[in-house]
Coordinates of C-alpha atoms in Angstrom, one line a residue:
M755 CA 0.8 -6.7 17.9
T756 CA -0.4 -5.2 14.5
A757 CA -4.2 -4.9 14.2
L758 CA -5.4 -6.8 11.2
I759 CA -7.2 -5.0 8.4
A760 CA -9.0 -8.2 7.3
D761 CA -8.6 -11.9 7.4
N762 CA -7.3 -12.1 3.9
L763 CA -5.9 -10.0 1.0
T764 CA -6.4 -11.4 -2.5
L765 CA -4.3 -9.9 -5.2
V766 CA -5.6 -10.6 -8.7
F767 CA -2.8 -10.5 -11.2
T768 CA -3.0 -8.8 -14.6
A769 CA -4.7 -11.1 -17.2
G770 CA -2.1 -13.6 -18.5
V771 CA 0.6 -12.6 -16.0
S772 CA 2.3 -15.0 -13.6
L773 CA 5.0 -15.2 -10.9
R774 CA 7.2 -16.6 -13.6
T775 CA 6.6 -13.5 -15.7
W776 CA 7.6 -11.3 -12.7
R777 CA 10.7 -13.5 -12.2
D778 CA 11.7 -13.5 -15.9
T779 CA 11.3 -9.8 -16.2
G780 CA 13.4 -9.2 -13.2
L781 CA 10.6 -7.8 -11.1
L782 CA 9.8 -10.5 -8.6
S783 CA 11.6 -9.2 -5.6
R784 CA 10.5 -5.6 -6.3
E785 CA 6.8 -6.4 -6.7
W786 CA 6.8 -8.7 -3.7
A787 CA 8.3 -6.1 -1.4
L788 CA 4.9 -4.3 -1.0
Y789 CA 3.1 -7.4 -0.1
R790 CA 5.8 -8.4 2.4
E791 CA 5.1 -5.2 4.1
L792 CA 1.3 -5.8 3.9
L793 CA 1.5 -9.3 5.3
P794 CA 1.5 -8.4 9.0
H795 CA -1.7 -6.5 8.5
Y796 CA -3.6 -9.5 7.2
G797 CA -4.3 -13.1 8.4
S798 CA -3.2 -14.3 5.0
I799 CA -2.5 -13.2 1.4
T800 CA -3.7 -15.0 -1.7
L801 CA -2.0 -14.4 -5.1
L802 CA -4.3 -15.2 -8.0
T803 CA -2.0 -15.7 -11.0
Y804 CA -2.2 -17.1 -14.5
G805 CA 0.9 -19.2 -14.3
G806 CA 1.4 -22.9 -14.2
A807 CA 2.1 -25.4 -11.4
D808 CA 5.6 -23.9 -10.8
D809 CA 4.3 -20.5 -9.7
P810 CA 4.2 -21.4 -5.9
A811 CA 7.8 -22.6 -6.0
I812 CA 9.0 -19.4 -7.7
L813 CA 7.7 -17.3 -4.9
A814 CA 8.7 -19.8 -2.2
G815 CA 12.4 -18.8 -2.5
L816 CA 11.6 -15.3 -1.3
L817 CA 9.5 -16.4 1.8
S818 CA 10.6 -17.1 5.3
P819 CA 8.9 -20.0 7.0
D820 CA 6.5 -17.7 8.9
E821 CA 5.7 -15.8 5.7
A822 CA 5.1 -19.1 3.7
A823 CA 2.5 -20.1 6.3
K824 CA 0.4 -17.1 5.5
V825 CA 0.8 -17.0 1.7
R826 CA -1.1 -19.0 -0.9
V827 CA -0.8 -19.0 -4.7
I828 CA -3.8 -20.0 -6.8
C829 CA -2.6 -20.8 -10.3
N830 CA -3.5 -22.9 -13.3
D831 CA -1.9 -26.0 -11.8
Q832 CA -4.4 -28.2 -13.6
H833 CA -3.3 -27.0 -17.1
L834 CA -6.8 -25.9 -18.0
A835 CA -7.5 -24.0 -21.2
P836 CA -7.4 -20.2 -20.6
G837 CA -11.2 -19.8 -20.7
A838 CA -11.8 -22.8 -18.5
Y839 CA -9.3 -21.6 -16.0
S840 CA -10.8 -18.1 -15.9
R841 CA -14.2 -19.6 -15.3
S842 CA -12.9 -21.7 -12.4
I843 CA -11.1 -18.9 -10.5
A844 CA -14.0 -17.3 -8.5
S845 CA -15.2 -20.6 -7.1
R846 CA -11.6 -21.7 -6.3
V847 CA -10.8 -18.5 -4.4
A848 CA -14.1 -18.6 -2.5
A849 CA -13.5 -22.3 -1.5
S850 CA -10.0 -21.5 -0.3
L851 CA -11.3 -18.7 1.9
K852 CA -14.2 -20.4 3.7
A853 CA -12.6 -19.6 7.1
S854 CA -12.0 -15.9 6.2
R855 CA -14.9 -13.6 7.1
S856 CA -13.4 -10.4 5.8
V857 CA -11.4 -10.1 2.5
V858 CA -9.9 -7.2 0.5
V859 CA -9.7 -8.0 -3.2
K860 CA -7.3 -5.9 -5.2
T861 CA -6.3 -5.8 -8.9
N862 CA -2.7 -5.4 -9.8
Q863 CA -3.7 -3.7 -13.0
M864 CA -7.1 -2.9 -14.5
A865 CA -6.6 -5.2 -17.4
G866 CA -8.4 -8.4 -16.4
G867 CA -10.3 -6.7 -13.7
D868 CA -13.5 -8.7 -14.6
T869 CA -11.9 -11.7 -12.9
A870 CA -11.5 -9.6 -9.7
I871 CA -15.2 -8.6 -9.9
S872 CA -16.3 -12.2 -10.1
I873 CA -14.1 -13.1 -7.1
A874 CA -15.6 -10.2 -5.0
N875 CA -19.1 -11.2 -6.0
A876 CA -18.6 -14.9 -5.2
L877 CA -17.3 -14.0 -1.7
R878 CA -20.2 -11.7 -1.0
E879 CA -22.6 -14.4 -2.0
V880 CA -21.4 -16.5 0.9
N881 CA -21.6 -13.6 3.3
H882 CA -18.0 -12.5 3.4
T883 CA -17.4 -8.8 4.1
V884 CA -15.5 -7.6 1.0
G885 CA -13.6 -4.5 0.2
F886 CA -12.8 -4.3 -3.5
I887 CA -9.9 -2.1 -4.8
A888 CA -9.7 -1.4 -8.5
R889 CA -6.0 -0.5 -8.9
G890 CA -4.1 0.5 -12.0
G891 CA -0.6 1.6 -12.5
Y892 CA -1.5 3.4 -15.7
L893 CA -4.6 4.5 -17.5
W894 CA -5.4 1.3 -19.3
T895 CA -7.8 2.7 -21.9
R896 CA -5.4 5.5 -22.9
F897 CA -2.7 2.9 -23.7
V898 CA -5.1 0.7 -25.7
A899 CA -6.4 3.7 -27.6
Y900 CA -2.7 4.7 -28.4
E901 CA -1.9 1.3 -29.7
H902 CA -5.1 0.4 -31.6
G903 CA -6.8 3.8 -32.2
P904 CA -9.5 5.6 -30.1
Q905 CA -12.4 4.1 -32.0
S906 CA -11.0 0.6 -32.4
A907 CA -12.9 -2.4 -31.1
E908 CA -10.1 -3.0 -28.6
A909 CA -10.3 0.6 -27.2
L910 CA -14.1 0.5 -26.9
S911 CA -14.0 -2.9 -25.2
A912 CA -11.4 -1.7 -22.8
A913 CA -13.4 1.4 -22.0
A914 CA -16.5 -0.7 -21.2
K915 CA -14.5 -3.1 -18.9
E916 CA -12.7 -0.2 -17.2
R917 CA -16.1 1.6 -16.5
F918 CA -17.6 -1.6 -15.1
L919 CA -14.6 -2.3 -12.9
C920 CA -14.4 1.2 -11.5
Q921 CA -18.1 1.5 -10.8
A922 CA -18.0 -1.9 -9.0
A923 CA -15.1 -1.0 -6.8
D924 CA -15.2 0.3 -3.2
A925 CA -12.0 2.2 -3.9
V926 CA -10.3 3.2 -7.2
V927 CA -6.6 3.6 -7.1
G928 CA -4.3 5.3 -9.6
T929 CA -0.7 6.2 -9.5
T930 CA -1.1 9.9 -10.5
S931 CA -3.6 12.6 -9.8
D932 CA -4.2 13.0 -13.5
M933 CA -5.1 9.3 -13.8
V934 CA -7.5 9.4 -10.8
E935 CA -9.2 12.6 -11.9
D936 CA -9.6 11.2 -15.5
L937 CA -11.3 8.0 -14.2
A938 CA -13.6 10.0 -11.8
W939 CA -14.7 12.3 -14.6
R940 CA -15.1 9.6 -17.3
Y941 CA -17.2 7.2 -15.2
G942 CA -19.0 9.5 -12.8
L943 CA -17.2 8.2 -9.7
D944 CA -17.4 9.6 -6.2
P945 CA -14.1 11.5 -5.8
Q946 CA -14.0 10.3 -2.2
R947 CA -13.5 6.7 -3.5
C948 CA -10.7 7.7 -5.9
V949 CA -7.2 7.7 -4.3
V950 CA -3.7 8.3 -5.5
V951 CA -1.1 5.7 -4.4
P952 CA 2.0 6.3 -6.5
N953 CA 4.6 3.7 -7.5
Y954 CA 7.3 3.2 -5.0
V955 CA 11.1 2.9 -5.1
L956 CA 13.4 0.5 -3.2
I957 CA 16.6 2.5 -3.0
D958 CA 18.6 3.3 0.1
T959 CA 22.2 3.2 -1.1
P960 CA 24.3 6.4 -1.0
V961 CA 24.1 8.5 -4.1
R962 CA 27.3 8.3 -6.1
S963 CA 29.1 11.4 -7.2
P964 CA 29.8 12.0 -10.9
E965 CA 33.4 10.8 -10.3
E966 CA 32.2 7.5 -9.0
R967 CA 30.0 6.8 -12.0
E968 CA 31.1 5.2 -15.3
P969 CA 32.2 8.0 -17.6
A970 CA 29.9 9.0 -20.4
T971 CA 27.5 6.0 -19.9
L972 CA 24.0 6.6 -21.2
L973 CA 21.3 4.2 -20.0
Y974 CA 17.8 3.2 -21.1
A975 CA 15.9 0.3 -19.5
G976 CA 12.5 -1.0 -20.5
Q977 CA 10.4 -2.5 -23.3
L978 CA 11.7 -2.3 -26.8
S979 CA 8.4 -1.2 -28.4
N980 CA 7.3 1.6 -30.6
R981 CA 5.8 3.6 -27.8
K982 CA 9.1 3.8 -26.0
R983 CA 10.8 5.5 -29.0
V984 CA 14.2 4.0 -28.3
D985 CA 15.1 4.8 -31.9
I986 CA 15.2 8.5 -30.8
L987 CA 17.9 7.6 -28.3
I988 CA 19.9 5.7 -30.8
R989 CA 19.8 8.5 -33.3
A990 CA 20.7 11.0 -30.6
A991 CA 23.8 8.9 -29.7
A992 CA 24.8 8.7 -33.3
A993 CA 24.5 12.5 -33.6
L994 CA 26.6 13.5 -30.6
R995 CA 29.5 15.9 -31.2
D996 CA 32.7 14.1 -32.1
E997 CA 34.4 14.5 -28.7
A998 CA 31.3 13.1 -26.9
R999 CA 30.7 10.4 -29.5
V1000 CA 34.2 9.0 -29.0
Q1001 CA 33.6 8.6 -25.2
A1002 CA 29.8 8.0 -24.9
R1003 CA 28.1 4.6 -24.9
L1004 CA 24.4 4.0 -24.8
E1005 CA 23.4 0.9 -22.9
V1006 CA 19.9 -0.4 -23.8
I1007 CA 18.6 -3.0 -21.3
G1008 CA 15.4 -4.8 -22.3
D1009 CA 13.5 -6.9 -24.8
G1010 CA 10.6 -6.5 -27.1
P1011 CA 9.2 -6.6 -30.6
E1012 CA 11.4 -3.8 -31.8
R1013 CA 14.8 -5.2 -30.7
A1014 CA 15.9 -6.5 -34.1
A1015 CA 15.0 -3.3 -35.9
L1016 CA 16.7 -1.2 -33.2
E1017 CA 19.9 -3.2 -33.5
S1018 CA 19.8 -2.8 -37.2
L1019 CA 19.4 0.9 -36.8
A1020 CA 22.3 1.2 -34.5
A1021 CA 24.5 -0.7 -36.9
Q1022 CA 23.4 1.3 -39.8
L1023 CA 24.2 4.6 -38.0
S1024 CA 27.4 3.2 -36.4
A1025 CA 25.9 4.4 -33.1
P1026 CA 27.8 3.6 -29.9
V1027 CA 25.1 1.3 -28.5
T1028 CA 25.1 -2.0 -26.7
F1029 CA 22.0 -4.1 -26.1
R1030 CA 21.4 -6.4 -23.1
S1031 CA 18.4 -8.5 -22.3
R1032 CA 16.4 -7.9 -19.1
V1033 CA 18.3 -8.1 -15.8
A1034 CA 17.3 -8.7 -12.2
H1035 CA 15.9 -5.7 -10.4
E1036 CA 18.9 -5.5 -8.1
E1037 CA 21.3 -5.4 -11.1
L1038 CA 19.3 -2.8 -12.8
L1039 CA 19.4 -0.5 -9.8
E1040 CA 23.2 -1.0 -9.8
R1041 CA 23.4 0.0 -13.4
M1042 CA 21.3 3.1 -12.7
G1043 CA 23.6 4.0 -9.8
R1044 CA 26.6 3.8 -12.1
C1045 CA 25.4 5.5 -15.3
T1046 CA 26.1 9.1 -16.2
I1047 CA 22.7 9.9 -17.7
Y1048 CA 19.4 8.0 -17.7
L1049 CA 17.3 8.5 -20.9
Q1050 CA 13.7 8.0 -21.7
A1051 CA 12.0 9.2 -24.9
S1052 CA 8.6 7.5 -24.6
E1053 CA 5.6 9.1 -26.3
L1054 CA 3.2 8.0 -23.4
E1055 CA 3.8 6.8 -19.8
G1056 CA 1.8 6.2 -16.7
H1057 CA 3.9 6.6 -13.6
P1058 CA 7.2 5.2 -15.0
K1059 CA 8.9 3.0 -12.4
T1060 CA 12.3 3.0 -14.2
V1061 CA 12.4 6.8 -14.3
L1062 CA 11.6 7.0 -10.6
E1063 CA 14.2 4.4 -9.8
A1064 CA 16.9 6.1 -11.9
M1065 CA 16.1 9.4 -10.2
G1066 CA 16.1 7.7 -6.8
S1067 CA 19.6 6.4 -7.6
G1068 CA 20.8 9.9 -8.1
A1069 CA 21.3 9.6 -11.9
T1070 CA 20.8 12.6 -14.1
V1071 CA 17.6 12.0 -16.0
L1072 CA 16.8 13.3 -19.5
V1073 CA 13.3 12.6 -20.7
A1074 CA 10.9 13.6 -23.3
K1075 CA 8.1 16.2 -23.0
S1076 CA 5.4 13.6 -23.1
P1077 CA 2.3 12.5 -21.0
G1078 CA 3.3 10.7 -17.8
L1079 CA 6.9 12.0 -17.6
G1080 CA 6.0 15.6 -16.7
E1081 CA 4.5 14.5 -13.3
V1082 CA 7.8 12.9 -12.4
V1083 CA 10.6 15.2 -13.8
T1084 CA 10.5 19.0 -13.0
H1085 CA 12.6 20.6 -15.8
G1086 CA 15.8 22.2 -14.5
M1087 CA 15.2 21.1 -10.9
N1088 CA 15.5 17.3 -10.7
G1089 CA 16.1 16.5 -14.4
L1090 CA 15.6 17.8 -17.9
R1091 CA 12.7 17.5 -20.3
V1092 CA 13.2 18.0 -24.0
D1093 CA 11.2 17.6 -27.3
T1094 CA 10.7 14.1 -28.5
D1095 CA 13.3 14.2 -31.3
P1096 CA 16.9 13.1 -31.7
A1097 CA 18.4 16.6 -32.1
A1098 CA 16.9 17.8 -28.8
F1099 CA 18.2 14.7 -26.9
S1100 CA 21.6 14.9 -28.6
A1101 CA 22.0 18.7 -27.7
A1102 CA 21.1 18.0 -24.1
I1103 CA 23.5 15.1 -23.8
N1104 CA 26.3 17.3 -25.4
E1105 CA 25.7 19.9 -22.7
L1106 CA 25.4 17.5 -19.7
L1107 CA 28.4 15.2 -20.4
P1108 CA 31.2 17.8 -19.8
D1109 CA 29.4 19.4 -16.8
P1110 CA 29.7 17.1 -13.7
E1111 CA 28.7 19.9 -11.3
W1112 CA 25.3 20.4 -13.1
R1113 CA 24.8 16.6 -13.3
A1114 CA 25.5 16.4 -9.5
V1115 CA 23.0 19.1 -8.7
L1116 CA 20.2 17.5 -10.8
G1117 CA 21.0 14.0 -9.5
H1118 CA 21.1 14.8 -5.8
A1119 CA 17.8 16.8 -6.2
A1120 CA 16.2 13.9 -7.9
A1121 CA 17.3 11.4 -5.3
R1122 CA 16.1 13.6 -2.5
T1123 CA 12.7 14.2 -4.0
I1124 CA 12.1 10.6 -5.0
R1125 CA 13.2 9.0 -1.8
Q1126 CA 11.1 11.3 0.3
Q1127 CA 7.9 11.1 -1.8
F1128 CA 8.1 7.6 -3.2
G1129 CA 10.1 5.5 -0.8
L1130 CA 8.2 2.4 0.3
P1131 CA 7.5 3.6 3.9
S1132 CA 5.8 6.7 2.5
V1133 CA 3.7 4.8 0.0
M1134 CA 2.8 2.1 2.5
D1135 CA 0.9 4.6 4.6
L1136 CA -1.2 5.5 1.6
E1137 CA -1.6 1.8 0.7
L1138 CA -2.8 0.8 4.2
E1139 CA -5.3 3.7 4.3
V1140 CA -6.9 2.7 1.1
H1141 CA -7.3 -0.9 2.2
R1142 CA -9.1 0.2 5.3
R1143 CA -11.3 2.6 3.4
A1144 CA -12.2 0.0 0.8
L1145 CA -13.2 -2.6 3.5
A1146 CA -15.2 0.0 5.4
H1147 CA -17.1 1.0 2.3
G1148 CA -17.7 -2.6 1.4
S1149 CA -18.9 -3.3 4.9
R1150 CA -21.5 -0.5 4.6
R1151 CA -22.6 -1.8 1.2
G1152 CA -23.1 -5.3 2.7
A1153 CA -25.0 -4.0 5.7
L1154 CA -27.3 -1.9 3.4
K1155 CA -28.0 -4.9 1.2
A1156 CA -28.7 -7.1 4.2
S1157 CA -31.3 -4.6 5.5
A1158 CA -33.1 -4.2 2.2

């Protein structure tokens, strides 16, 4: 029988995010996979979401009867105003966990981490042993600074909240070493409390050969926002050599504020582009397994799940030389990195399309690397260890406070 880490694990969703959000963005089964693996290590799991009364039913379809007995969703089922709901969360969680003496509280992202702090404090006030994990999939403040400016009110507010969250945590988790080192340096954190747990991939299907893939299919999947620079990919597709342009097709999967402008750009350039709204995670993995080249031109990334998954599927990946992508793609070994401009992307595509042997070498190397390093079993070992460490640190903190 598996030894329990604690009586309960409480996952605090990103501010404003719900199980409906996960479902509608095609991520529900992927995101739940980690917590399904964690479930045997806890007496129960609580999901704190910002959804409505339908959130529990959305998750229920993924749960076996045994799992359903151990999972609880706390959501805004009373249709409170956002502020009123936020103020009610800590007491609701504490009331639901009266029988749990030990609890690990974890953030899904750092945005909204103040709610997780209030939950951890409420549980400690009623003498629960609490391990608090401040986890982020990307460096929140860097992204806010990129969007609003480094001296903006939004960036300064995010920095203050991120500092408070990290300093309150028993363990701080990031997806890359750069992220963790940055947080430790910024906020004077004990490096021993800062841990890298990368994003994981859920791919175990055989890698398809170039002959089994759809000819000359270029793929991008993700948000259609300025930061993602999908316009570069469209311009690159429009600038392909004549023989490549006749065959090639860029498939863009996703939604976002730039979709209308990107569709207009593609029409203006007569670029060979098709747009699709978000698809379920399983379908996205199938598209990655069929495409010829996966493209990403983002100006800034954290630890990009879609690039990891494309590499894990054995696709040839072509990405920009930008922060966040360099830690994933090693140029010339498991993919290619080029300058963030249409000409560089177009030139690389022109070279890759007629060379199936080169694509096969890059794709197989990518799949091997990603599956070994970022497969769920490997990441689970790191995840479990940080949970144990956080609870041990929280227990020592509680004992010290009790003795004072």
